[in-house]
């Protein structure tokens, strides 16, 4: 029989040991950073080497092991899809910042264009066209957001009388794509020194008043329906 001074310790009454720092959030944050590094490294590798860029090389660029890459992206298609989504979302964010922070409508459009060419969209889009699902809901949503926010930038500049009236949203995207698409037989790095110069030439040509009559019709977003 237990005496009065006896203390019974059970699982319910046993003091809970003091826990050290909780490591799970840090691990989650590390995993998120690893995933971001892999996608950014993949974007650059696809620009330089095409959609068949070695996955081992991508892991090396990202500073992670092959196991980490495959744990995040078990297939090449999954990685390519994530790159497509990343680029679209980054361009949307660029446009949203420009709309809020720029001094005026044309300044916002100009800032958007110069920051967007650094995403190398022209080099990436042809690589991804046949690699992702046209009906992927996440990509479709990002595409719609992109059309809305960029369309608003151009429409505001046109309404302010700063853009010639015979250009449309698609004209800008054609220029961004062409200026960031490597020429055959050249290095991507060689062209980088000229992209912003020639982009500014194009933007100056968009300014009102127009100095010439453009042939053909303006390109619109509908001309790129289903494109990536």
Short mmCIF file of C-alpha atoms in Angstrom, two decimals:
data_model
loop_
_atom_site.label_atom_id
_atom_site.label_comp_id
_atom_site.label_asym_id
_atom_site.label_seq_id
_atom_site.Cartn_x
_atom_site.Cartn_y
_atom_site.Cartn_z
CA UNK A 1 0.00 0.00 0.00
CA UNK A 2 1.33 3.45 -0.81
CA UNK A 3 2.13 5.89 1.93
CA UNK A 4 1.00 9.53 2.06
CA UNK A 5 4.41 10.82 0.95
CA UNK A 6 4.54 8.65 -2.12
CA UNK A 7 4.13 10.52 -5.43
CA UNK A 8 2.69 8.47 -8.22
CA UNK A 9 4.13 9.41 -11.64
CA UNK A 10 2.10 8.34 -14.61
CA UNK A 11 2.24 9.14 -18.28
CA UNK A 12 -0.49 11.71 -17.68
CA UNK A 13 1.27 13.45 -14.78
CA UNK A 14 4.92 13.09 -15.84
CA UNK A 15 6.42 16.54 -16.63
CA UNK A 16 6.77 17.18 -20.36
CA UNK A 17 10.45 17.64 -21.26
CA UNK A 18 11.32 21.13 -22.48
CA UNK A 19 11.54 20.99 -26.25
CA UNK A 20 14.36 22.58 -28.18
CA UNK A 21 13.81 24.93 -31.11
CA UNK A 22 11.10 23.75 -33.45
CA UNK A 23 12.87 22.74 -36.63
CA UNK A 24 9.97 21.94 -38.92
CA UNK A 25 9.32 25.51 -40.19
CA UNK A 26 13.04 25.94 -40.93
CA UNK A 27 13.08 22.71 -42.85
CA UNK A 28 10.00 23.77 -44.79
CA UNK A 29 11.63 27.10 -45.58
CA UNK A 30 14.79 25.32 -46.73
CA UNK A 31 12.73 23.04 -48.95
CA UNK A 32 10.96 26.05 -50.47
CA UNK A 33 14.26 27.78 -51.18
CA UNK A 34 15.67 24.62 -52.74
CA UNK A 35 12.63 24.35 -54.99
CA UNK A 36 12.95 27.98 -56.09
CA UNK A 37 16.65 27.56 -56.82
CA UNK A 38 15.96 24.47 -58.91
CA UNK A 39 13.30 26.22 -61.00
CA UNK A 40 15.45 29.31 -61.59
CA UNK A 41 18.42 27.14 -62.52
CA UNK A 42 16.20 25.15 -64.88
CA UNK A 43 14.99 28.33 -66.55
CA UNK A 44 18.55 29.42 -67.29
CA UNK A 45 19.61 25.94 -68.40
CA UNK A 46 16.65 25.64 -70.78
CA UNK A 47 17.54 29.02 -72.29
CA UNK A 48 21.11 27.94 -72.92
CA UNK A 49 20.70 24.27 -73.83
CA UNK A 50 17.05 23.74 -74.76
CA UNK A 51 14.32 21.67 -73.13
CA UNK A 52 16.62 18.63 -72.99
CA UNK A 53 19.17 20.35 -70.75
CA UNK A 54 20.77 17.72 -68.45
CA UNK A 55 18.97 17.49 -65.13
CA UNK A 56 22.27 16.79 -63.39
CA UNK A 57 23.52 20.15 -64.65
CA UNK A 58 20.39 21.87 -63.36
CA UNK A 59 20.88 20.34 -59.90
CA UNK A 60 24.49 21.49 -59.91
CA UNK A 61 23.51 25.04 -60.85
CA UNK A 62 20.91 25.09 -58.10
CA UNK A 63 23.41 23.88 -55.52
CA UNK A 64 21.37 20.82 -54.59
CA UNK A 65 21.80 17.09 -54.97
CA UNK A 66 20.14 15.05 -57.66
CA UNK A 67 17.92 13.43 -55.04
CA UNK A 68 16.55 16.83 -54.01
CA UNK A 69 15.78 17.70 -57.62
CA UNK A 70 13.95 14.44 -58.27
CA UNK A 71 12.09 14.64 -54.97
CA UNK A 72 10.65 18.01 -56.04
CA UNK A 73 10.25 17.19 -59.73
CA UNK A 74 10.03 13.46 -60.46
CA UNK A 75 9.79 14.07 -64.22
CA UNK A 76 11.25 16.53 -66.70
CA UNK A 77 7.71 17.53 -67.69
CA UNK A 78 6.93 18.52 -64.10
CA UNK A 79 10.00 20.74 -64.00
CA UNK A 80 9.22 22.36 -67.35
CA UNK A 81 5.67 23.09 -66.23
CA UNK A 82 6.98 24.78 -63.10
CA UNK A 83 9.37 26.92 -65.15
CA UNK A 84 6.49 28.03 -67.38
CA UNK A 85 4.41 28.94 -64.33
CA UNK A 86 7.32 30.73 -62.68
CA UNK A 87 8.01 32.93 -65.71
CA UNK A 88 4.36 33.88 -66.13
CA UNK A 89 3.94 34.73 -62.45
CA UNK A 90 7.14 36.76 -62.36
CA UNK A 91 6.04 38.79 -65.38
CA UNK A 92 2.64 39.43 -63.78
CA UNK A 93 4.40 40.66 -60.63
CA UNK A 94 6.62 42.94 -62.71
CA UNK A 95 3.58 44.49 -64.39
CA UNK A 96 1.76 44.96 -61.09
CA UNK A 97 4.75 46.71 -59.50
CA UNK A 98 5.25 48.94 -62.52
CA UNK A 99 1.61 50.01 -62.48
CA UNK A 100 1.88 51.12 -58.86
CA UNK A 101 5.42 52.51 -58.65
CA UNK A 102 6.07 54.19 -62.00
CA UNK A 103 5.66 57.93 -62.42
CA UNK A 104 3.22 57.72 -65.33
CA UNK A 105 1.51 55.38 -67.82
CA UNK A 106 4.33 55.26 -70.38
CA UNK A 107 6.94 55.02 -67.62
CA UNK A 108 5.06 51.98 -66.26
CA UNK A 109 4.99 50.33 -69.68
CA UNK A 110 8.67 51.10 -70.23
CA UNK A 111 9.67 49.71 -66.85
CA UNK A 112 7.61 46.57 -67.41
CA UNK A 113 9.20 45.95 -70.81
CA UNK A 114 12.79 46.36 -69.61
CA UNK A 115 12.32 44.11 -66.58
CA UNK A 116 10.46 41.50 -68.59
CA UNK A 117 13.21 41.02 -71.18
CA UNK A 118 15.50 40.01 -68.32
CA UNK A 119 13.22 36.98 -67.85
CA UNK A 120 14.34 35.77 -71.32
CA UNK A 121 10.78 35.01 -72.37
CA UNK A 122 11.61 34.73 -76.06
CA UNK A 123 14.15 31.99 -75.45
CA UNK A 124 11.89 30.05 -73.09
CA UNK A 125 8.51 30.14 -74.83
CA UNK A 126 9.47 28.03 -77.88
CA UNK A 127 11.05 25.43 -75.61
CA UNK A 128 7.88 25.03 -73.57
CA UNK A 129 5.21 25.21 -76.26
CA UNK A 130 5.08 21.45 -76.83
CA UNK A 131 5.99 20.46 -73.29
CA UNK A 132 3.08 21.71 -71.16
CA UNK A 133 -0.65 21.09 -71.11
CA UNK A 134 -2.52 23.90 -72.86
CA UNK A 135 -5.44 23.35 -70.47
CA UNK A 136 -3.45 23.29 -67.24
CA UNK A 137 -5.62 25.37 -64.87
CA UNK A 138 -2.70 27.06 -63.09
CA UNK A 139 -1.05 28.07 -66.35
CA UNK A 140 -4.38 29.23 -67.79
CA UNK A 141 -5.03 31.39 -64.73
CA UNK A 142 -1.55 32.93 -64.90
CA UNK A 143 -2.02 33.60 -68.61
CA UNK A 144 -5.32 35.40 -67.98
CA UNK A 145 -3.79 37.53 -65.22
CA UNK A 146 -0.89 38.37 -67.52
CA UNK A 147 -3.19 39.52 -70.33
CA UNK A 148 -5.26 41.65 -67.98
CA UNK A 149 -2.44 43.45 -66.21
CA UNK A 150 -0.30 44.05 -69.30
CA UNK A 151 -3.35 45.05 -71.33
CA UNK A 152 -4.17 47.60 -68.64
CA UNK A 153 -0.64 49.05 -68.78
CA UNK A 154 -0.86 49.63 -72.52
CA UNK A 155 -4.46 50.86 -72.44
CA UNK A 156 -3.62 53.45 -69.78
CA UNK A 157 -0.67 54.72 -71.80
CA UNK A 158 -2.82 54.91 -74.92
CA UNK A 159 -5.64 56.71 -73.07
CA UNK A 160 -3.10 59.26 -71.81
CA UNK A 161 -2.07 59.96 -75.41
CA UNK A 162 1.46 58.64 -74.82
CA UNK A 163 1.19 55.66 -77.17
CA UNK A 164 0.37 55.79 -80.86
CA UNK A 165 -3.17 54.53 -81.49
CA UNK A 166 -2.29 51.93 -84.14
CA UNK A 167 -0.46 49.51 -81.81
CA UNK A 168 -1.93 46.84 -79.54
CA UNK A 169 -0.93 44.47 -76.76
CA UNK A 170 0.32 41.77 -79.09
CA UNK A 171 2.76 44.15 -80.78
CA UNK A 172 4.55 44.59 -77.48
CA UNK A 173 4.72 40.84 -76.84
CA UNK A 174 6.10 40.16 -80.30
CA UNK A 175 8.89 42.65 -79.63
CA UNK A 176 9.67 41.19 -76.20
CA UNK A 177 9.75 37.68 -77.65
CA UNK A 178 11.91 38.55 -80.63
CA UNK A 179 14.40 40.62 -78.65
CA UNK A 180 14.98 37.81 -76.15
CA UNK A 181 15.20 34.95 -78.63
CA UNK A 182 18.80 33.94 -79.41
CA UNK A 183 19.82 34.29 -83.05
CA UNK A 184 21.05 31.09 -84.74
CA UNK A 185 24.75 30.53 -84.22
CA UNK A 186 25.09 33.11 -81.45
CA UNK A 187 25.50 32.92 -77.71
CA UNK A 188 22.75 34.18 -75.42
CA UNK A 189 25.36 36.08 -73.46
CA UNK A 190 26.51 37.97 -76.55
CA UNK A 191 23.02 39.33 -77.19
CA UNK A 192 22.37 40.43 -73.62
CA UNK A 193 24.43 43.57 -74.09
CA UNK A 194 22.14 44.75 -76.91
CA UNK A 195 18.66 43.74 -75.73
CA UNK A 196 17.85 46.83 -73.66
CA UNK A 197 19.26 49.17 -76.32
CA UNK A 198 17.06 47.73 -79.05
CA UNK A 199 14.06 47.49 -76.74
CA UNK A 200 14.34 51.21 -76.08
CA UNK A 201 14.41 51.84 -79.83
CA UNK A 202 11.18 49.88 -80.13
CA UNK A 203 9.53 51.67 -77.19
CA UNK A 204 10.45 55.05 -78.62
CA UNK A 205 8.76 53.96 -81.84
CA UNK A 206 5.55 53.30 -79.89
CA UNK A 207 5.35 56.84 -78.61
CA UNK A 208 2.78 59.30 -79.85
CA UNK A 209 2.65 61.15 -82.14
CA UNK A 210 3.34 58.48 -84.74
CA UNK A 211 5.94 59.34 -87.35
CA UNK A 212 4.77 56.81 -89.90
CA UNK A 213 1.87 54.59 -90.91
CA UNK A 214 2.35 50.99 -89.88
CA UNK A 215 1.64 48.29 -92.48
CA UNK A 216 -0.80 45.50 -91.71
CA UNK A 217 -2.84 45.34 -88.53
CA UNK A 218 -1.99 45.49 -84.86
CA UNK A 219 -1.30 42.18 -83.13
CA UNK A 220 -3.61 41.34 -80.24
CA UNK A 221 -3.67 38.81 -77.43
CA UNK A 222 -6.15 36.75 -79.46
CA UNK A 223 -3.40 36.13 -82.02
CA UNK A 224 -1.51 34.24 -79.30
CA UNK A 225 -4.46 32.26 -77.96
CA UNK A 226 -3.14 28.97 -76.62
CA UNK A 227 0.47 30.15 -76.82
CA UNK A 228 2.78 30.01 -73.80
#
